[in-house]
Coordinates of C-alpha atoms in Angstrom, one line a residue:
X120 CA 9.3 -31.2 -42.4
X121 CA 10.5 -35.3 -42.1
X122 CA 9.8 -37.1 -38.6
X123 CA 10.7 -40.4 -39.4
X124 CA 10.6 -42.7 -36.3
X125 CA 12.9 -45.6 -35.6
X126 CA 10.6 -48.4 -34.7
X127 CA 13.5 -48.4 -31.4
X128 CA 17.1 -48.1 -31.4
X129 CA 19.4 -50.8 -30.5
X130 CA 19.5 -50.0 -26.9
X131 CA 15.5 -49.6 -26.1
X132 CA 15.4 -52.9 -27.3
X133 CA 17.8 -54.4 -25.8
X134 CA 15.7 -52.3 -22.8
X135 CA 12.0 -54.4 -24.5
X136 CA 13.6 -57.5 -23.8
X137 CA 14.6 -57.4 -20.7
X138 CA 11.1 -55.8 -19.6
X139 CA 9.6 -58.8 -21.2
X140 CA 10.4 -60.8 -18.1
X141 CA 9.1 -58.7 -16.3
X142 CA 5.3 -58.8 -15.0
X143 CA 4.5 -55.4 -15.1
X144 CA 6.4 -52.0 -16.4
X145 CA 6.2 -48.4 -14.4
X146 CA 4.1 -45.3 -16.5
X147 CA 5.9 -42.6 -16.8
X148 CA 4.8 -39.1 -16.1
X149 CA 6.1 -36.9 -19.2
X150 CA 6.9 -33.7 -18.4
X151 CA 6.8 -30.6 -21.1
X152 CA 6.8 -26.9 -21.7
X153 CA 4.9 -25.4 -24.7
X154 CA 5.2 -22.1 -25.9
X155 CA 2.6 -20.9 -28.1
X156 CA 4.8 -18.2 -30.7
X157 CA 4.8 -16.8 -33.3
X158 CA 7.6 -17.6 -35.9
X159 CA 8.0 -16.4 -39.7
X160 CA 7.1 -19.3 -42.2
X161 CA 7.8 -19.9 -45.6
X162 CA 5.2 -21.0 -47.8
X163 CA 4.1 -20.6 -51.8
X164 CA 6.3 -17.8 -51.8
X165 CA 4.8 -15.5 -49.2
X166 CA 6.7 -15.2 -45.5
X167 CA 4.1 -15.1 -42.8
X168 CA 4.4 -14.9 -38.9
X169 CA 2.5 -17.8 -37.4
X170 CA 1.6 -19.0 -34.7
X171 CA 3.4 -21.9 -33.4
X172 CA 4.8 -24.1 -30.4
X173 CA 7.4 -23.9 -29.5
X174 CA 8.9 -22.8 -32.9
X175 CA 7.8 -25.6 -34.9
X176 CA 5.5 -26.3 -37.3
X177 CA 4.0 -28.7 -37.2
X178 CA 4.7 -28.8 -33.2
X179 CA 6.2 -31.0 -31.3
X180 CA 5.1 -34.9 -31.7
X181 CA 4.4 -36.5 -28.2
X182 CA 5.3 -40.0 -28.0
X183 CA 4.2 -42.2 -24.7
X184 CA 2.9 -44.8 -23.6
X185 CA -0.3 -46.7 -22.4
X186 CA -0.7 -45.9 -18.3
X187 CA 1.9 -42.9 -19.0
X188 CA 0.7 -40.1 -17.4
X189 CA 1.2 -35.6 -19.3
X190 CA 1.8 -32.6 -18.0
X191 CA 2.0 -30.1 -20.1
X192 CA 2.7 -26.1 -18.9
X193 CA 1.7 -24.0 -21.9
X194 CA 2.7 -20.4 -22.6
X195 CA 0.2 -18.2 -24.1
X196 CA 3.3 -15.9 -26.0
X197 CA 0.2 -14.3 -28.7
X198 CA -1.6 -11.9 -28.5
X199 CA -4.8 -14.1 -28.7
X200 CA -6.0 -16.0 -26.4
X201 CA -5.7 -20.0 -26.7
X202 CA -6.3 -23.8 -25.8
X203 CA -5.6 -27.0 -26.0
X204 CA -7.4 -29.7 -26.6
X205 CA -6.0 -33.6 -26.4
X206 CA -8.0 -35.0 -29.5
X207 CA -9.4 -38.6 -28.6
X208 CA -8.1 -38.7 -25.3
X209 CA -10.5 -40.0 -22.5
X210 CA -10.1 -38.0 -20.2
X211 CA -11.7 -40.3 -17.2
X212 CA -13.2 -37.8 -13.9
X213 CA -10.8 -34.8 -16.1
X214 CA -12.8 -32.5 -17.6
X215 CA -10.2 -29.7 -16.9
X216 CA -7.9 -31.1 -18.9
X217 CA -9.9 -31.4 -22.4
X218 CA -9.6 -27.7 -23.1
X219 CA -12.2 -26.6 -26.0
X220 CA -13.4 -23.5 -25.0
X221 CA -15.6 -21.5 -22.9
X222 CA -16.5 -25.8 -22.6
X223 CA -14.6 -27.3 -20.2
X224 CA -12.1 -23.9 -19.8
X225 CA -11.8 -20.3 -19.7
X226 CA -8.6 -19.8 -22.2
X227 CA -5.1 -18.9 -21.3
X228 CA -4.9 -15.0 -21.9
X229 CA -1.7 -13.6 -23.2
X230 CA 0.6 -14.1 -20.9
X231 CA -0.7 -16.3 -18.5
X232 CA -0.8 -19.6 -18.2
X233 CA -2.4 -23.3 -17.6
X234 CA -0.9 -26.7 -16.9
X235 CA -2.8 -29.4 -18.0
X236 CA -2.4 -32.2 -16.5
X237 CA -3.8 -36.2 -17.7
X238 CA -3.8 -39.8 -17.5
X239 CA -3.6 -42.4 -20.8
X240 CA -6.2 -44.7 -19.1
X241 CA -6.4 -48.1 -21.7
X242 CA -5.7 -46.4 -25.1
X243 CA -2.3 -47.0 -27.2
X244 CA -2.3 -46.1 -31.5
X245 CA -2.6 -42.4 -32.9
X246 CA -4.8 -39.3 -32.0
X247 CA -3.6 -36.1 -31.8
X248 CA -3.2 -32.5 -30.1
X249 CA -4.8 -28.6 -31.6
X250 CA -6.1 -25.6 -30.2
X251 CA -9.2 -25.5 -29.1
X252 CA -9.9 -21.2 -29.9
X253 CA -11.5 -20.1 -33.2
X254 CA -9.0 -21.1 -36.0
X255 CA -5.9 -21.4 -33.9
X256 CA -5.1 -25.1 -35.5
X257 CA -4.1 -24.2 -38.6
X258 CA -1.0 -23.8 -37.3
X259 CA -1.4 -25.5 -33.8
X260 CA -1.5 -28.8 -33.8
X261 CA 0.6 -32.4 -33.5
X262 CA 1.4 -35.7 -33.3
X263 CA 0.4 -37.8 -29.8
X264 CA 1.7 -41.5 -30.3
X265 CA 0.6 -44.2 -27.1
X266 CA 3.2 -46.7 -27.2
X267 CA 1.6 -50.3 -26.1
X268 CA 3.2 -51.0 -22.5
X269 CA 6.2 -52.4 -22.1
X270 CA 6.1 -56.5 -22.7
X271 CA 3.1 -55.4 -25.0
X272 CA 2.8 -56.0 -28.5
X273 CA 1.6 -54.8 -31.2
X274 CA -1.6 -57.5 -32.6
X275 CA 0.6 -57.5 -35.9
X276 CA 3.7 -58.4 -37.0
X277 CA 6.5 -55.1 -35.8
X278 CA 7.5 -52.8 -38.5
X279 CA 10.2 -51.8 -39.1
X280 CA 10.5 -48.1 -38.9
X281 CA 7.2 -46.1 -38.4
X282 CA 6.7 -42.6 -39.1
X283 CA 4.4 -40.0 -39.0
X284 CA 2.0 -37.9 -42.0
X285 CA 0.1 -34.8 -40.4
X286 CA -2.1 -33.7 -43.3
X287 CA -3.0 -30.0 -43.4
X288 CA -4.4 -26.8 -44.7
X289 CA -2.2 -23.8 -45.9
X290 CA -3.6 -20.4 -46.3
X291 CA -2.2 -17.2 -47.7
X292 CA -3.0 -15.1 -45.2
X293 CA -3.3 -14.8 -41.8
X294 CA -6.6 -17.9 -41.2
X295 CA -7.7 -15.2 -37.4
X296 CA -8.3 -12.7 -40.5
X297 CA -10.2 -15.3 -42.7
X298 CA -12.3 -16.2 -39.8
X299 CA -13.3 -12.6 -39.6
X300 CA -14.0 -12.2 -41.8
X301 CA -16.3 -14.5 -43.2
X302 CA -17.9 -14.1 -39.2
X303 CA -18.7 -10.4 -40.3
X304 CA -19.5 -11.3 -43.7
X305 CA -22.0 -14.1 -42.9
X306 CA -20.3 -15.9 -46.1
X307 CA -18.8 -18.7 -46.1
X308 CA -14.6 -18.6 -45.6
X309 CA -12.5 -18.5 -48.1
X310 CA -11.0 -21.6 -48.1
X311 CA -7.1 -22.7 -48.4
X312 CA -4.5 -22.7 -50.4
X313 CA -2.4 -25.8 -50.3
X314 CA -2.6 -28.5 -48.7
X315 CA 0.5 -30.3 -46.5
X316 CA 2.0 -33.3 -45.2
X317 CA 4.5 -32.5 -42.8
X318 CA 3.3 -28.8 -42.9
X319 CA 5.0 -29.0 -46.7
X320 CA 2.4 -28.6 -49.4
X321 CA 4.6 -30.9 -51.5
X322 CA 5.9 -30.8 -55.3
X323 CA 3.0 -29.3 -57.1
X324 CA 3.1 -25.8 -55.9
X325 CA 5.4 -22.9 -56.4
X326 CA 7.8 -21.9 -54.3
X327 CA 8.0 -25.6 -52.6
X328 CA 10.0 -28.4 -54.6
X329 CA 12.8 -28.5 -52.8
X330 CA 11.6 -28.6 -49.3
X331 CA 9.0 -31.6 -50.2
X332 CA 9.2 -33.5 -47.2
X333 CA 11.2 -37.1 -48.1
X334 CA 10.0 -41.0 -47.1
X335 CA 13.2 -42.7 -46.7
X336 CA 12.7 -46.9 -46.9
X337 CA 14.4 -50.3 -47.4
X338 CA 13.3 -52.2 -50.0
X339 CA 11.6 -55.6 -48.2
X340 CA 10.5 -53.4 -45.9
X341 CA 7.7 -52.8 -44.0
X342 CA 6.7 -49.0 -41.9
X343 CA 3.4 -48.2 -40.4
X344 CA 2.5 -44.7 -41.4
X345 CA 0.3 -43.0 -38.6
X346 CA -2.0 -40.4 -40.5
X347 CA -3.7 -37.5 -39.2
X348 CA -6.4 -35.1 -40.7
X349 CA -5.5 -31.7 -39.4
X350 CA -6.6 -29.3 -41.7
X351 CA -9.0 -27.4 -40.8
X352 CA -12.2 -27.4 -43.2
X353 CA -11.0 -30.7 -45.4
X354 CA -12.5 -34.2 -46.1
X355 CA -9.3 -35.8 -48.0
X356 CA -8.2 -39.1 -50.4
X357 CA -4.8 -40.2 -49.3
X358 CA -2.7 -42.7 -51.1
X359 CA 1.1 -43.9 -52.2
X360 CA 1.9 -44.5 -55.8
X361 CA 2.4 -47.8 -56.5
X362 CA 2.0 -49.1 -52.8
X363 CA -1.0 -51.1 -51.5
X364 CA -2.2 -49.7 -47.5
X365 CA -2.6 -52.0 -44.2
X366 CA -5.2 -50.6 -42.5
X367 CA -4.4 -51.7 -39.2
X368 CA -6.4 -48.8 -36.9
X369 CA -8.6 -45.7 -36.6
X370 CA -8.8 -42.3 -34.0
X371 CA -6.4 -44.5 -31.2
X372 CA -7.8 -48.2 -31.5
X373 CA -7.7 -51.7 -34.0
X374 CA -9.0 -52.9 -36.6
X375 CA -9.2 -56.3 -38.4
X376 CA -6.7 -55.5 -41.0
X377 CA -7.5 -55.0 -44.9
X378 CA -6.2 -53.5 -47.7
X379 CA -7.0 -51.1 -49.6
X380 CA -4.7 -48.5 -52.6
X381 CA -7.0 -44.7 -50.7
X382 CA -8.2 -44.1 -48.0
X383 CA -10.5 -40.5 -46.9
X384 CA -10.2 -39.3 -43.8
X385 CA -11.8 -35.9 -41.9
X386 CA -11.0 -33.5 -40.0
X387 CA -10.3 -35.1 -36.1
X388 CA -9.5 -38.4 -37.5
X389 CA -6.4 -40.7 -37.8
X390 CA -6.0 -43.9 -39.3
X391 CA -2.5 -46.2 -39.1
X392 CA -1.8 -48.5 -41.9
X393 CA 0.9 -50.5 -43.1
X394 CA 3.3 -50.2 -46.1
X395 CA 5.6 -52.9 -47.7
X396 CA 9.0 -51.6 -49.5
X397 CA 7.7 -54.0 -52.1
X398 CA 8.4 -52.4 -55.5
X399 CA 11.2 -51.5 -57.5
X400 CA 13.5 -49.5 -55.7
X401 CA 12.3 -46.0 -57.4
X402 CA 11.0 -42.8 -55.3
X403 CA 7.3 -42.5 -55.2
X404 CA 4.8 -39.6 -55.1
X405 CA 1.9 -40.0 -50.9
X406 CA -0.6 -37.4 -52.5
X407 CA -3.4 -35.8 -51.0
X408 CA -7.0 -34.4 -52.0
X409 CA -10.0 -33.7 -51.9
X410 CA -12.8 -35.2 -50.3
X411 CA -16.2 -32.9 -51.0
X412 CA -19.6 -33.3 -50.5
X413 CA -21.6 -30.2 -50.1
X414 CA -22.6 -29.4 -53.8
X415 CA -22.0 -25.9 -55.6
X416 CA -19.2 -25.1 -52.4
X417 CA -15.9 -24.0 -53.1
X418 CA -13.3 -25.8 -52.4
X419 CA -9.7 -25.8 -52.0
X420 CA -9.1 -28.8 -55.5
X421 CA -5.5 -28.9 -55.3
X422 CA -2.8 -31.4 -54.4
X423 CA -0.1 -32.1 -51.4
X424 CA 2.4 -34.7 -52.1
X425 CA 5.5 -36.0 -49.9
X426 CA 7.9 -38.7 -51.5
X427 CA 8.2 -42.0 -50.5
X428 CA 12.0 -43.1 -50.9
X429 CA 14.1 -45.7 -51.4
X430 CA 17.1 -45.7 -50.0
X431 CA 20.8 -47.2 -52.0
X432 CA 21.8 -46.7 -55.1
X433 CA 19.7 -46.3 -58.9
X434 CA 18.9 -44.8 -61.7
X435 CA 15.8 -43.1 -60.9
X436 CA 13.0 -41.9 -63.3
X437 CA 13.2 -37.5 -63.5
X438 CA 10.1 -37.4 -62.0
X439 CA 7.6 -39.6 -59.2
X440 CA 5.6 -42.3 -60.1
X441 CA 1.6 -40.9 -59.5
X442 CA -0.9 -41.8 -56.9
X443 CA -4.0 -42.3 -58.1
X444 CA -6.7 -40.7 -56.3
X445 CA -10.6 -41.0 -57.0
X446 CA -12.4 -37.6 -58.6
X447 CA -12.8 -35.0 -55.5
X448 CA -17.1 -35.8 -55.8
X449 CA -16.0 -40.1 -55.4
X450 CA -19.0 -41.0 -52.4
X451 CA -18.3 -44.6 -53.7
X452 CA -14.8 -44.6 -52.6
X453 CA -15.5 -43.4 -50.1
X454 CA -18.6 -45.2 -48.8
X455 CA -16.4 -48.8 -49.0
X456 CA -13.2 -48.0 -47.5
X457 CA -15.5 -46.6 -44.4
X458 CA -17.6 -50.2 -44.4
X459 CA -14.1 -52.2 -44.7
X460 CA -13.9 -50.8 -40.8
X461 CA -14.4 -53.3 -38.0
X462 CA -13.3 -53.4 -34.6
X463 CA -10.0 -55.8 -34.5
X464 CA -11.7 -57.7 -31.5
X465 CA -16.0 -58.4 -30.5
X466 CA -16.7 -55.6 -29.1
X467 CA -18.7 -54.8 -26.1
X468 CA -21.0 -52.7 -27.4
X469 CA -24.2 -51.6 -25.5
X470 CA -27.3 -52.7 -26.4
X471 CA -30.2 -52.1 -24.2
X472 CA -30.3 -48.0 -24.6
X473 CA -31.6 -45.8 -22.5
X474 CA -30.9 -42.7 -23.8
X475 CA -32.4 -42.8 -27.9
X476 CA -31.3 -40.2 -29.4
X477 CA -31.9 -38.4 -32.9
X478 CA -29.7 -35.4 -34.0
X479 CA -29.5 -33.4 -37.4
X480 CA -26.7 -31.8 -38.2
X481 CA -26.3 -29.5 -40.9
X482 CA -26.5 -26.4 -42.6
X483 CA -29.0 -23.8 -42.7
X484 CA -29.3 -19.4 -43.0
X485 CA -30.6 -17.0 -41.2
X486 CA -32.9 -14.4 -43.1
X487 CA -31.4 -10.5 -42.7
X488 CA -33.5 -7.3 -42.1
X489 CA -30.8 -6.2 -44.9
X490 CA -30.7 -8.2 -46.9
X491 CA -26.9 -8.4 -49.1
X492 CA -25.8 -5.3 -46.2
X493 CA -22.3 -5.7 -45.4
X494 CA -23.0 -8.2 -43.4
X495 CA -25.4 -10.7 -44.5
X496 CA -23.0 -11.6 -47.8
X497 CA -24.6 -14.9 -48.0
X498 CA -26.8 -16.0 -50.4
X499 CA -29.2 -14.3 -51.3
X500 CA -28.3 -11.5 -49.0
X501 CA -28.2 -14.0 -45.3
X502 CA -26.1 -15.0 -43.0
X503 CA -24.5 -18.6 -42.8
X504 CA -25.5 -20.5 -40.1
X505 CA -25.2 -24.4 -38.3
X506 CA -27.0 -26.4 -36.2
X507 CA -27.5 -30.0 -34.3
X508 CA -31.7 -30.2 -34.1
X509 CA -32.3 -27.1 -35.4
X510 CA -30.2 -25.0 -32.3
X511 CA -27.5 -23.2 -33.5
X512 CA -24.7 -23.2 -30.4
X513 CA -24.0 -20.0 -28.9
X514 CA -20.6 -20.3 -27.2
X515 CA -20.3 -17.9 -23.8
X516 CA -18.5 -16.1 -22.9
X517 CA -18.1 -15.2 -19.9
X518 CA -17.7 -18.3 -18.7
X519 CA -16.7 -21.9 -19.2
X520 CA -20.1 -24.8 -18.9
X521 CA -18.0 -27.0 -17.2
X522 CA -17.1 -24.2 -14.2
X523 CA -21.0 -23.3 -14.2
X524 CA -22.3 -26.4 -14.2
X525 CA -19.3 -27.5 -11.2
X526 CA -20.7 -24.6 -9.2
X527 CA -23.8 -24.6 -9.8
X528 CA -23.5 -21.1 -11.9
X529 CA -26.7 -20.7 -13.8
X530 CA -27.4 -18.6 -16.9
X531 CA -24.4 -19.7 -18.5
X532 CA -26.1 -22.8 -20.3
X533 CA -29.5 -24.5 -20.7
X534 CA -30.5 -28.2 -20.1
X535 CA -33.4 -28.2 -22.4
X536 CA -31.1 -29.4 -25.6
X537 CA -33.9 -31.7 -27.7
X538 CA -33.0 -35.3 -27.8
X539 CA -35.1 -35.4 -31.9
X540 CA -36.2 -32.9 -34.2
X541 CA -37.9 -30.0 -32.4
X542 CA -40.5 -31.3 -36.4
X543 CA -39.9 -33.4 -38.2
X544 CA -39.3 -33.6 -41.8
X545 CA -37.9 -35.7 -44.6
X546 CA -34.5 -34.2 -43.8
X547 CA -33.2 -35.0 -47.3
X548 CA -35.6 -34.5 -49.3
X549 CA -36.7 -31.1 -51.1
X550 CA -36.8 -29.1 -47.5
X551 CA -39.4 -26.3 -47.4
X552 CA -37.2 -23.1 -46.3
X553 CA -39.9 -22.3 -43.8
X554 CA -37.1 -25.2 -42.3
X555 CA -33.5 -23.2 -43.0
X556 CA -33.6 -19.9 -40.0
X557 CA -32.2 -22.2 -36.8
X558 CA -32.9 -20.6 -33.5
X559 CA -30.2 -19.8 -31.4
X560 CA -28.7 -20.7 -27.3
X561 CA -26.3 -22.7 -25.5
X562 CA -28.4 -25.6 -24.7
X563 CA -27.3 -28.8 -23.0
X564 CA -29.2 -32.4 -22.7
X565 CA -28.3 -34.4 -19.2
X566 CA -27.1 -37.7 -19.4
X567 CA -26.9 -40.4 -16.6
X568 CA -24.0 -41.4 -15.5
X569 CA -24.0 -45.0 -16.7
X570 CA -27.1 -45.3 -18.9
X571 CA -26.0 -45.9 -22.5
X572 CA -26.9 -44.3 -25.4
X573 CA -27.8 -44.3 -29.0
X574 CA -27.7 -40.9 -31.2
X575 CA -28.5 -41.7 -34.7
X576 CA -26.7 -38.2 -36.8
X577 CA -29.1 -37.9 -39.4
X578 CA -27.6 -35.7 -42.4
X579 CA -29.9 -32.8 -43.9
X580 CA -30.1 -31.2 -47.3
X581 CA -30.5 -27.7 -45.9
X582 CA -28.5 -25.6 -48.4
X583 CA -26.7 -29.2 -49.2
X584 CA -26.4 -32.5 -48.6
X585 CA -23.1 -33.0 -46.8
X586 CA -20.8 -35.8 -45.1
X587 CA -19.3 -33.4 -41.4
X588 CA -17.5 -35.6 -39.3
X589 CA -19.1 -35.5 -35.8
X590 CA -16.6 -35.2 -32.4
X591 CA -17.5 -36.2 -29.3
X592 CA -15.2 -35.4 -26.7
X593 CA -14.2 -37.3 -23.6
X594 CA -15.6 -40.0 -24.9
X595 CA -14.6 -43.2 -27.4
X596 CA -17.8 -44.9 -29.0
X597 CA -18.5 -47.8 -31.6
X598 CA -20.5 -46.7 -35.0
X599 CA -23.1 -49.4 -34.6
X600 CA -24.9 -48.4 -38.4
X601 CA -25.1 -46.0 -41.9
X602 CA -26.7 -45.4 -44.6
X603 CA -28.4 -43.1 -46.5
X604 CA -31.2 -41.1 -47.0
X605 CA -33.3 -40.7 -43.5
X606 CA -32.9 -43.0 -40.5
X607 CA -35.9 -45.8 -40.4
X608 CA -36.1 -46.7 -37.2
X609 CA -39.2 -48.9 -38.2
X610 CA -36.1 -51.6 -40.0
X611 CA -32.6 -49.6 -40.0
X612 CA -31.8 -51.1 -36.5
X613 CA -31.8 -54.3 -38.0
X614 CA -29.0 -53.6 -40.0
X615 CA -26.9 -52.5 -36.4
X616 CA -23.5 -54.4 -36.5
X617 CA -23.5 -55.2 -33.0
X618 CA -20.8 -57.8 -32.9
X619 CA -17.6 -56.0 -34.6
X620 CA -18.1 -52.3 -35.2
X621 CA -15.7 -50.3 -35.9
X622 CA -14.8 -47.1 -32.6
X623 CA -14.1 -43.8 -33.2
X624 CA -14.1 -40.9 -32.1
X625 CA -15.5 -38.9 -35.4
X626 CA -17.2 -40.0 -37.2
X627 CA -18.8 -38.4 -40.9
X628 CA -22.2 -38.6 -41.1
X629 CA -22.8 -40.3 -45.1
X630 CA -23.9 -37.3 -47.2
X631 CA -27.6 -37.6 -47.6
X632 CA -28.1 -39.8 -45.1
X633 CA -27.5 -41.1 -41.4
X634 CA -24.8 -42.7 -38.8
X635 CA -25.6 -44.2 -36.0
X636 CA -23.4 -44.2 -32.8
X637 CA -23.1 -46.3 -29.8
X638 CA -21.2 -45.4 -25.6
X639 CA -22.0 -45.6 -22.3
X640 CA -21.9 -42.4 -20.4
X641 CA -20.0 -43.6 -17.5
X642 CA -17.1 -40.2 -17.3
X643 CA -18.9 -37.2 -16.1
X644 CA -18.8 -34.1 -17.0
X645 CA -19.0 -31.0 -19.6
X646 CA -18.8 -33.1 -23.3
X647 CA -18.7 -31.3 -26.2
X648 CA -19.5 -32.7 -29.6
X649 CA -19.4 -30.6 -33.0
X650 CA -18.6 -31.0 -36.3
X651 CA -14.9 -31.2 -37.2
X652 CA -15.8 -28.5 -40.3
X653 CA -14.5 -25.6 -38.3
X654 CA -16.5 -22.9 -40.2
X655 CA -19.1 -25.4 -39.7
X656 CA -18.1 -25.2 -35.4
X657 CA -18.5 -21.4 -36.3
X658 CA -21.2 -21.4 -37.5
X659 CA -22.9 -22.9 -34.2
X660 CA -22.6 -26.6 -35.6
X661 CA -22.0 -28.2 -32.0
X662 CA -23.7 -29.3 -28.3
X663 CA -22.9 -30.4 -25.6
X664 CA -23.1 -33.1 -23.1
X665 CA -23.7 -33.3 -19.3
X666 CA -22.8 -36.2 -17.7
X667 CA -23.6 -36.4 -14.1
X668 CA -21.3 -38.1 -11.5
X669 CA -22.5 -41.1 -10.8
X670 CA -21.8 -42.5 -6.9
X671 CA -18.4 -42.4 -4.8
X672 CA -15.3 -40.7 -5.6
X673 CA -14.1 -43.0 -8.5
X674 CA -17.7 -41.8 -10.8
X675 CA -17.7 -38.4 -9.6
X676 CA -15.3 -35.0 -11.6
X677 CA -12.2 -34.4 -10.0
X678 CA -12.2 -30.8 -8.2
X679 CA -10.9 -28.0 -10.4
X680 CA -6.6 -27.2 -10.6
X681 CA -5.3 -24.2 -9.1
X682 CA -4.1 -22.9 -12.0
X683 CA -7.0 -23.2 -14.7
X684 CA -7.6 -20.0 -16.6
X685 CA -9.7 -17.8 -15.2
X686 CA -12.8 -16.2 -17.0

């Protein structure tokens, strides 16, 4: 499915020229109905009944402006419980619209509906939306594009056109059954059978070549590619043959422009790049393939493609020109890419820290009383787990954390999530097997409204070191530093970038390393922080921040909407 966005039509450009003269622009409210329903689609020679929104895969692209509001009625017409998350939207004082099931709401039951209402406040760029209920987001996702307000402009030369590039993973069976089998057996889930660009695998897969997505360009023009990693479990390298990419934004935050031949993008992340069509007219492959950091772990080692196609008549070579992509384990290339990211302007980074937190993130193994039984098919007869600070998160089943927090209902969660690892050890060294099994619980950490927070996310070598893309709901944060090995609180902060660090909502931990983030806790509510590798989320790599109300109505959570789904 190709979705090529003209920058604006002639009528829109005329309207823009008029509105430049108006000192303010009136925000709009956008109304949508999202029907979650099954639809047969053919991929890799087989027809599958997949779960979609409005029969579209990927789902509808939402286009709004900074300051606009959205009213989206979600109707559940499938047999699974459903919730939707508007990934990267800050949802100020409005956790009820955030979406993760059993965190800010109970799911929409089959036959039910819920209307998400929220306003875009001081955000612009590329975000996305997706299901936040188990593995439904394998096919339930779409782009959410926030344009500048009328009369405002991009901080770079206006491109001639724009295109959304949604990278995904395709399973040649029902993704929910893949997850169900993994959770039953305790083993790692089967990997995807293909990667996709805008829902299509591309030329290198069986029965796929006719549907390969094509992006048309005119010679000499510059286009903006809005790239989203919508995949379930895999970081990806992305490149366009013979065309350097100029990075101008990540996670709906503008960056200082820099050129690169390849980007690395983790699940949940977005990257905006400018591409100038300055090569000889031809067909050029866009391509994405795995960046895999977990040692001895199976992964989908295939390549998805789309075609950048120059318009007009010319003699085309038999095959499109190939894109050059790094090897799957090329951590130096990934590190060089992320190290170049800088905020466009001087950042307002918190310098006086009220809460300094150290979170170990990684995998674990649960020992079985009956090893190698049907429910213990993990390594050496165990079950896979994952944790933060040795706590494997357990989602509630009878109520959401936000509802219990707001209504003062006891017994749903505890507030004893540890601010530092309960036991210090050589996190990236040879860890004793006695430390491989985490505890389990629905633990949260309370934050005072307005407190300045620093979190160091420390990868561990338990089972394997790995890049974990960590997503914080309800917030964007500054990425002030990173490194390999164990974080050293005495020496590493001296190297922090407190001038122009990039702002993100999802950040990867360097494999066998650490990353430091900072933000101000000025959005009250219950906010999930988790690894965006969905198999890791299912194993418990998550926790919840409870941000208390401040003073007065404008620093307090809004009342829950009357149609909040019942538990």
